[in-house]
Coordinates of C-alpha atoms in Angstrom, one line a residue:
M113 CA 155.4 75.8 -292.0
S114 CA 153.5 78.8 -291.0
S115 CA 149.9 78.8 -292.9
L116 CA 149.5 81.2 -296.1
R117 CA 148.2 84.6 -295.6
I118 CA 146.6 86.9 -298.5
D119 CA 146.3 90.6 -297.4
Y120 CA 146.7 94.2 -298.1
P121 CA 149.6 96.2 -297.6
I122 CA 151.8 95.3 -294.2
R123 CA 151.7 97.0 -291.0
L124 CA 154.4 99.3 -289.9
T125 CA 155.9 98.6 -286.7
K126 CA 155.7 101.8 -284.0
N127 CA 159.0 102.7 -285.1
P128 CA 159.9 101.2 -289.0
M129 CA 163.3 103.2 -289.1
K130 CA 164.6 101.0 -286.4
K131 CA 162.4 97.9 -287.0
I132 CA 163.5 97.6 -290.8
A133 CA 166.8 98.2 -292.7
S134 CA 166.1 97.8 -295.8
F135 CA 163.9 95.8 -298.1
V136 CA 163.9 95.0 -301.8
L137 CA 161.3 95.1 -304.4
I138 CA 161.0 92.3 -307.4
A139 CA 158.5 93.3 -309.7
C140 CA 157.1 92.1 -312.9
V141 CA 154.3 92.7 -315.6
A142 CA 151.4 90.7 -314.7
F143 CA 148.4 89.6 -316.9
P144 CA 145.3 91.7 -317.2
F145 CA 143.0 91.8 -314.2
G146 CA 139.3 92.0 -314.0
R147 CA 138.2 88.5 -313.4
A148 CA 137.0 86.6 -310.4
W149 CA 139.6 85.1 -308.8
P150 CA 138.9 81.0 -309.3
A151 CA 139.0 77.9 -306.5
E152 CA 142.2 76.7 -305.5
R153 CA 143.7 74.2 -307.2
V154 CA 147.3 71.7 -307.8
V155 CA 149.7 74.0 -309.1
P156 CA 152.2 71.6 -310.6
F157 CA 155.8 73.2 -310.4
G158 CA 158.0 75.2 -307.9
T159 CA 161.4 77.1 -308.2
E160 CA 163.7 76.1 -311.0
P161 CA 166.0 74.9 -311.5
W162 CA 166.5 74.7 -307.5
G163 CA 164.6 74.4 -304.7
P164 CA 163.3 77.7 -302.9
E165 CA 166.1 77.8 -300.2
V166 CA 168.7 78.4 -303.0
F167 CA 167.0 81.9 -303.9
R168 CA 165.8 82.6 -300.3
D169 CA 169.6 82.6 -299.5
R170 CA 170.5 84.3 -302.3
R171 CA 167.8 87.4 -301.3
A172 CA 169.3 87.2 -297.8
K173 CA 172.8 88.1 -299.0
L174 CA 171.8 90.8 -301.5
L175 CA 169.7 92.4 -298.3
S176 CA 172.8 92.0 -296.5
Q177 CA 174.3 94.7 -298.8
M178 CA 171.9 97.6 -298.3
K179 CA 170.8 99.5 -295.6
T180 CA 168.0 101.3 -296.3
G181 CA 165.4 101.8 -299.0
A182 CA 164.0 99.7 -301.6
A183 CA 164.8 98.2 -304.8
V184 CA 162.9 97.0 -308.0
V185 CA 163.8 94.3 -310.3
L186 CA 161.5 93.5 -313.0
S187 CA 160.7 90.2 -314.7
A188 CA 160.3 89.5 -318.5
P189 CA 157.0 91.3 -319.4
T190 CA 154.2 89.2 -320.8
T191 CA 154.5 88.3 -324.6
D192 CA 152.0 89.5 -326.6
N193 CA 152.5 86.2 -328.5
P194 CA 152.5 83.5 -326.0
L195 CA 152.4 81.0 -328.7
D196 CA 156.2 81.1 -329.9
G197 CA 157.5 80.6 -326.5
S198 CA 160.6 83.0 -326.9
V199 CA 160.1 84.8 -323.6
R200 CA 163.2 84.6 -321.8
Q201 CA 162.9 85.4 -318.2
E202 CA 165.1 88.5 -316.9
A203 CA 167.9 87.0 -315.7
D204 CA 168.2 89.1 -312.3
F205 CA 164.6 87.9 -311.5
L206 CA 165.0 84.1 -312.1
Y207 CA 168.4 84.2 -310.2
L208 CA 166.8 86.1 -306.8
T209 CA 163.4 84.2 -307.1
G210 CA 163.8 80.7 -309.5
L211 CA 160.6 82.1 -311.1
P212 CA 160.9 81.6 -314.9
Q213 CA 157.1 82.6 -315.7
E214 CA 156.2 86.3 -316.3
A215 CA 153.5 87.2 -313.8
G216 CA 154.3 88.1 -310.2
A217 CA 156.2 90.4 -307.8
A218 CA 158.2 89.6 -304.3
L219 CA 158.7 92.3 -302.0
L220 CA 161.7 91.0 -299.5
L221 CA 162.3 92.6 -296.0
A222 CA 165.5 93.0 -294.2
P223 CA 165.8 90.5 -291.1
Q224 CA 164.4 93.0 -288.3
A225 CA 160.8 92.9 -290.0
A226 CA 158.6 90.8 -288.8
D227 CA 156.9 89.6 -292.3
K228 CA 160.8 88.7 -294.0
E229 CA 159.2 87.6 -297.6
I230 CA 155.8 88.5 -299.5
L231 CA 155.2 87.3 -303.0
Y232 CA 152.7 89.3 -305.5
L233 CA 150.8 87.1 -307.7
A234 CA 148.1 88.5 -310.6
P235 CA 144.3 86.6 -310.7
S236 CA 144.2 83.5 -312.7
V237 CA 142.5 83.4 -316.2
P238 CA 141.6 79.9 -316.3
E239 CA 140.9 79.9 -320.0
N240 CA 144.6 80.9 -320.5
D241 CA 145.7 78.4 -318.2
R242 CA 143.9 75.8 -320.4
W243 CA 145.7 77.1 -323.4
F244 CA 148.9 78.4 -322.2
G245 CA 149.5 76.0 -319.3
Y246 CA 149.2 76.8 -315.6
R247 CA 150.8 79.8 -313.9
A248 CA 151.5 80.6 -310.3
F249 CA 148.4 82.4 -310.0
L250 CA 146.7 83.1 -306.7
P251 CA 144.8 81.8 -305.0
N252 CA 146.8 78.3 -303.7
R253 CA 148.2 77.1 -300.4
E254 CA 150.7 74.8 -302.2
L255 CA 152.7 77.8 -303.3
E256 CA 153.8 79.0 -299.7
G257 CA 156.3 75.8 -299.8
K258 CA 156.7 75.4 -303.5
L259 CA 157.9 79.1 -303.9
G260 CA 159.4 79.9 -300.5
F261 CA 157.7 83.0 -299.4
R262 CA 155.4 83.0 -296.3
R263 CA 153.2 85.4 -297.3
L264 CA 151.1 86.0 -300.6
R265 CA 149.4 89.0 -301.7
R266 CA 147.6 90.6 -304.7
M267 CA 149.3 92.4 -307.6
E268 CA 147.4 95.3 -307.5
T269 CA 148.4 96.3 -303.7
L270 CA 152.2 96.6 -305.1
G271 CA 152.0 100.3 -305.9
I272 CA 150.2 100.7 -302.7
T273 CA 153.1 99.1 -300.3
L274 CA 155.8 100.6 -302.3
S275 CA 154.4 103.8 -301.6
T276 CA 153.9 103.5 -298.1
Y277 CA 157.4 102.3 -297.1
L278 CA 158.8 105.1 -299.2
H279 CA 157.4 107.6 -297.1
H280 CA 159.4 106.2 -294.2
W281 CA 162.9 105.3 -296.1
H282 CA 162.8 108.1 -299.1
E283 CA 165.5 105.7 -301.1
L284 CA 164.9 104.1 -303.9
H285 CA 168.0 101.7 -305.1
F286 CA 168.7 101.0 -308.6
L287 CA 170.1 97.2 -309.3
G288 CA 169.6 97.3 -313.1
P289 CA 169.5 96.8 -316.0
L290 CA 172.0 98.8 -317.4
V291 CA 171.3 100.0 -321.0
G292 CA 172.9 101.9 -323.9
Y293 CA 171.9 106.0 -324.2
Q294 CA 169.8 105.2 -327.5
S295 CA 167.5 102.2 -325.5
E296 CA 164.3 103.0 -323.8
V297 CA 164.3 103.5 -320.2
P298 CA 164.5 100.9 -317.9
R299 CA 160.7 99.8 -317.0
V300 CA 161.8 100.1 -313.3
L301 CA 163.1 103.9 -313.5
D302 CA 159.6 104.7 -314.9
I303 CA 158.2 103.1 -311.4
Y304 CA 160.9 104.4 -309.5
K305 CA 160.1 107.9 -311.0
K306 CA 156.1 107.8 -310.7
T307 CA 156.4 106.4 -307.2
A308 CA 159.0 109.2 -306.2
E309 CA 157.2 112.0 -307.1
R310 CA 154.0 111.4 -305.1
I311 CA 156.4 111.3 -302.1
P312 CA 158.9 114.6 -301.1
G313 CA 162.2 113.5 -300.5
S314 CA 162.5 110.7 -302.2
Q315 CA 165.7 109.7 -303.9
I316 CA 167.1 107.1 -306.3
K317 CA 170.6 105.7 -305.4
D318 CA 172.5 103.8 -307.5
D319 CA 173.2 100.1 -307.0
I320 CA 173.5 98.6 -310.1
D321 CA 177.3 96.7 -309.2
L322 CA 175.4 94.7 -306.4
L323 CA 174.0 91.8 -308.2
P324 CA 176.7 91.7 -311.1
R325 CA 179.1 91.0 -308.3
M326 CA 177.0 88.3 -306.6
R327 CA 175.9 86.8 -310.2
M328 CA 179.6 86.6 -311.8
V329 CA 181.1 84.3 -309.1
K330 CA 179.3 80.8 -309.7
E331 CA 178.2 78.7 -307.0
P332 CA 179.3 75.5 -307.4
R333 CA 175.4 74.0 -308.3
E334 CA 175.6 76.6 -311.0
L335 CA 179.3 75.3 -312.5
E336 CA 177.4 71.9 -312.8
K337 CA 175.0 73.0 -315.0
L338 CA 177.4 75.2 -317.2
T339 CA 179.4 72.3 -317.6
R340 CA 176.4 70.5 -318.7
A341 CA 175.3 73.1 -321.0
A342 CA 179.3 73.1 -322.2
D343 CA 179.0 69.4 -323.1
I344 CA 175.7 69.5 -325.1
T345 CA 177.3 72.2 -327.1
V346 CA 180.4 70.3 -327.8
A347 CA 178.3 67.4 -329.0
G348 CA 176.4 69.7 -331.4
H349 CA 179.5 71.8 -332.6
L350 CA 181.2 68.1 -333.4
E351 CA 177.7 66.7 -334.9
A352 CA 178.0 69.9 -337.3
M353 CA 181.9 69.3 -338.4
R354 CA 181.1 66.1 -339.1
R355 CA 178.2 66.5 -341.6
V356 CA 179.2 69.7 -343.1
R357 CA 179.1 69.1 -347.0
P358 CA 179.8 72.1 -349.6
G359 CA 176.6 72.5 -351.4
M360 CA 174.4 72.3 -348.3
R361 CA 172.6 75.9 -347.2
E362 CA 173.9 77.5 -343.8
G363 CA 170.5 77.2 -342.7
E364 CA 170.8 73.2 -342.9
L365 CA 174.1 73.3 -341.4
K366 CA 172.4 75.5 -338.1
H367 CA 169.4 72.8 -338.0
I368 CA 172.0 69.8 -338.0
L369 CA 173.7 71.4 -335.3
E370 CA 171.0 72.8 -333.3
D371 CA 169.2 69.1 -333.3
A372 CA 172.0 67.6 -331.8
F373 CA 171.5 69.9 -329.0
Y374 CA 168.3 69.3 -328.2
K375 CA 168.7 65.1 -328.7
A376 CA 171.7 66.0 -326.1
G377 CA 169.2 67.3 -323.5
A378 CA 168.7 71.1 -324.4
K379 CA 165.5 72.8 -323.9
R380 CA 166.5 75.6 -326.6
T381 CA 169.8 77.6 -327.6
G382 CA 171.4 79.8 -325.5
Y383 CA 171.3 82.7 -328.1
G384 CA 170.5 82.7 -332.0
S385 CA 172.8 80.9 -333.4
I386 CA 175.3 82.2 -336.0
V387 CA 176.1 79.9 -339.0
G388 CA 178.3 81.7 -341.3
A389 CA 180.3 80.5 -344.6
G390 CA 182.7 82.2 -346.2
P391 CA 182.1 86.2 -346.2
D392 CA 179.2 85.5 -343.6
G393 CA 181.8 84.6 -341.8
C394 CA 182.9 88.2 -341.2
V395 CA 179.1 89.5 -340.1
L396 CA 179.7 89.0 -336.2
H397 CA 175.8 88.6 -335.5
Y398 CA 174.7 86.9 -338.8
F399 CA 171.6 85.4 -339.1
R400 CA 170.2 85.0 -342.8
D401 CA 171.5 81.4 -343.2
D402 CA 170.9 81.3 -346.9
R403 CA 174.4 80.8 -348.4
V404 CA 175.0 78.1 -350.5
I405 CA 178.6 77.1 -348.8
D406 CA 181.2 76.7 -351.2
S407 CA 183.9 74.2 -351.2
N408 CA 186.9 76.5 -350.5
D409 CA 184.6 78.6 -347.5
L410 CA 185.5 78.6 -344.5
V411 CA 182.8 77.6 -341.7
L412 CA 182.4 80.0 -338.4
I413 CA 180.1 78.4 -335.7
D414 CA 179.3 80.3 -333.2
A415 CA 176.6 78.5 -330.7
G416 CA 175.9 77.9 -327.5
A417 CA 173.2 75.4 -325.8
E418 CA 170.8 76.4 -322.6
F419 CA 170.6 73.7 -320.0
D420 CA 168.6 74.6 -316.9
Y421 CA 168.4 78.4 -317.5
Y422 CA 172.4 78.6 -317.8
V423 CA 174.1 78.9 -321.2
S424 CA 177.0 78.2 -323.2
D425 CA 179.0 80.2 -325.6
V426 CA 181.5 78.4 -328.3
T427 CA 182.8 79.3 -331.4
R428 CA 184.6 77.1 -334.2
T429 CA 185.7 78.0 -337.5
F430 CA 186.8 75.5 -340.4
P431 CA 186.9 74.6 -343.9
A432 CA 183.8 73.3 -345.3
N433 CA 186.2 70.8 -347.5
G434 CA 188.2 69.7 -344.7
K435 CA 191.6 71.5 -345.7
F436 CA 192.7 74.9 -345.3
S437 CA 194.1 76.6 -348.0
P438 CA 197.6 77.9 -346.9
E439 CA 196.1 81.6 -346.3
Q440 CA 193.6 80.6 -344.4
R441 CA 195.8 78.4 -342.0
K442 CA 198.3 81.2 -341.9
L443 CA 195.3 83.8 -340.7
Y444 CA 194.0 81.1 -338.2
D445 CA 197.3 80.0 -336.6
V446 CA 197.3 84.0 -335.5
V447 CA 194.0 83.7 -334.3
L448 CA 194.7 80.6 -332.4
R449 CA 197.9 81.7 -331.0
A450 CA 196.2 85.1 -329.7
Q451 CA 193.7 82.9 -328.2
K452 CA 196.2 80.8 -326.5
A453 CA 198.0 83.8 -325.0
A454 CA 195.1 85.3 -323.5
L455 CA 194.0 82.2 -321.8
A456 CA 198.0 81.5 -320.4
K457 CA 197.7 84.7 -318.4
V458 CA 193.9 83.7 -317.1
R459 CA 194.1 83.2 -313.0
A460 CA 191.6 84.2 -309.9
G461 CA 192.6 88.3 -309.8
V462 CA 193.6 89.0 -313.7
K463 CA 192.1 91.9 -314.8
W464 CA 190.5 91.6 -318.5
E465 CA 192.6 94.6 -319.6
E466 CA 196.1 91.8 -319.1
L467 CA 194.2 89.3 -321.3
R468 CA 193.1 91.7 -324.0
E469 CA 196.7 93.0 -324.0
A470 CA 198.2 89.5 -324.4
A471 CA 196.0 88.8 -327.6
N472 CA 196.4 92.1 -329.1
K473 CA 200.3 91.6 -329.1
V474 CA 199.9 88.4 -331.1
I475 CA 197.6 89.7 -334.0
I476 CA 199.5 93.3 -333.7
D477 CA 202.5 91.5 -334.2
A478 CA 201.3 89.3 -337.2
G479 CA 199.8 92.4 -338.9
Y480 CA 196.1 92.2 -338.3
Y481 CA 194.9 94.3 -335.8
D482 CA 193.1 96.2 -338.2
Y483 CA 190.8 93.3 -338.6
Y484 CA 190.1 92.3 -335.3
I485 CA 186.9 94.6 -334.7
H486 CA 185.5 93.5 -331.1
N487 CA 186.5 92.6 -327.8
L488 CA 188.1 89.6 -326.3
G489 CA 185.3 87.9 -323.8
H490 CA 182.6 88.5 -321.3
F491 CA 181.3 86.6 -318.6
V492 CA 178.7 83.6 -318.9
G493 CA 175.9 82.4 -317.0
L494 CA 172.1 82.9 -317.0
Q495 CA 172.7 84.6 -319.9
V496 CA 175.2 84.6 -322.8
H497 CA 176.6 88.0 -321.8
D498 CA 176.3 87.6 -318.2
A499 CA 176.3 90.1 -315.2
G500 CA 179.7 90.6 -314.1
N501 CA 182.1 94.1 -313.6
F502 CA 184.9 94.5 -316.2
D503 CA 186.8 96.7 -314.0
D504 CA 186.7 95.0 -311.2
P505 CA 189.7 91.9 -311.2
I506 CA 187.8 88.5 -312.4
P507 CA 187.1 86.5 -309.7
E508 CA 187.6 82.6 -308.6
N509 CA 184.6 80.5 -310.3
A510 CA 183.9 83.6 -312.4
V511 CA 182.9 81.7 -316.0
I512 CA 184.1 83.8 -319.1
T513 CA 184.6 83.4 -322.8
V514 CA 188.2 84.1 -324.7
E515 CA 187.3 85.1 -327.9
P516 CA 189.9 86.6 -330.2
G517 CA 189.2 86.7 -334.1
I518 CA 190.5 88.0 -337.7
Y519 CA 187.6 89.3 -340.2
I520 CA 188.9 89.9 -343.9
P521 CA 185.5 90.4 -345.6
E522 CA 187.2 91.1 -349.1
R523 CA 189.1 87.7 -348.9
N524 CA 186.3 85.5 -347.8
I525 CA 187.6 84.7 -344.5
G526 CA 186.2 85.3 -341.0
I527 CA 188.1 83.5 -338.2
R528 CA 186.9 83.2 -334.5
I529 CA 187.9 81.0 -332.1
E530 CA 185.9 81.0 -328.2
D531 CA 185.7 78.8 -325.2
T532 CA 184.0 79.0 -322.2
I533 CA 186.1 78.8 -319.3
V534 CA 186.1 78.3 -315.6
V535 CA 188.9 80.8 -313.7
T536 CA 190.4 79.0 -311.2
K537 CA 193.0 80.1 -308.5
Q538 CA 195.9 79.1 -310.5
G539 CA 194.8 78.9 -314.2
H540 CA 191.5 78.3 -315.7
H541 CA 189.3 74.9 -316.7
N542 CA 188.3 74.8 -320.1
L543 CA 184.8 73.9 -320.4
S544 CA 184.6 73.3 -324.1
G545 CA 188.0 72.0 -324.5
K546 CA 186.9 68.7 -325.8
L547 CA 186.1 70.4 -329.0
P548 CA 189.0 70.6 -331.2
R549 CA 190.5 74.0 -332.3

């Protein structure tokens, strides 16, 4: 193992255009500077949830798809309230580095470069470490092996290095995230603009499909985590089904559900759990949790556990009193048949449109299409709405949801049935299939 080096912007070769094909810059927001750096100390963690070689291989695969230029992938910004523990790492950053904390940046160089990987880290603030726990701050020689990078560098040199390389390649690759037209401009584009303005001839290349196409094909190790997340999720849903009683509040049932997640091994939920009874089940993203569950209500639970950063997404709808009314049963059967019709079409190479058409036909034929107000499903992985390309055929080992629904607020009926499945060559494997439908 080579010794750790901490230095300033790297030296270019005499002919960098031939020697270095491309590089990726992975950046994140760091803690404020201004303190002297402390003496070296033990760092009690490394990459998560696997060793550094997993993430090194992923970075190499990404670089192999790029030819020239630079790309920036930001981590989650530093939280204003570190006490609440609510910050989730940006999934692309976690996928490529295995680093869960907010502060740091990584510069990856193509195989032709002498220095292939550089990790940027921010100065340590010892009093913050005492309050919020140790983070991977310089200087520390143990980080080289734990985090899988050959060289560490001070965070404040990041902009200098990016500008230096842009003088030679003039190309910045935008890898995401894709945001809505009303959203704020992604932070990475702001970095690109400020850097490119200083360097004539610079351009931004749209490579937003590169990481989604990597991430939507799950590695065997990822499927193991997703299977565990689904098992925990099923356990939580079963506990909620067993303990629901008319007269309890939605929030009480939500607590029962999530407590079962934690007891089964989850450290957090995959997203905000939705527990809606009666008309609240018609609100797709319902979070008030204050309705008293009536005996005649249907209860809709859309919730998933997170295990080692991978999540599950499952929805079930059931009668609070244990028995469907005739109308509830009729509508439930329509939704169930729609889901089964779509699942029957799932196989590697199928397109999302084929699945949607299969589910839609059942609901249209039953006369309830006006009450079906959302899409059929999405990819699942490090995020509940994970990266993936909806225009491409769905590949083998993609993990997706299939979740048709019917919502009729004036009748106090909201029904959705959702499972998380693995797409296989000949069909699918239902990760949440142990949960009754």
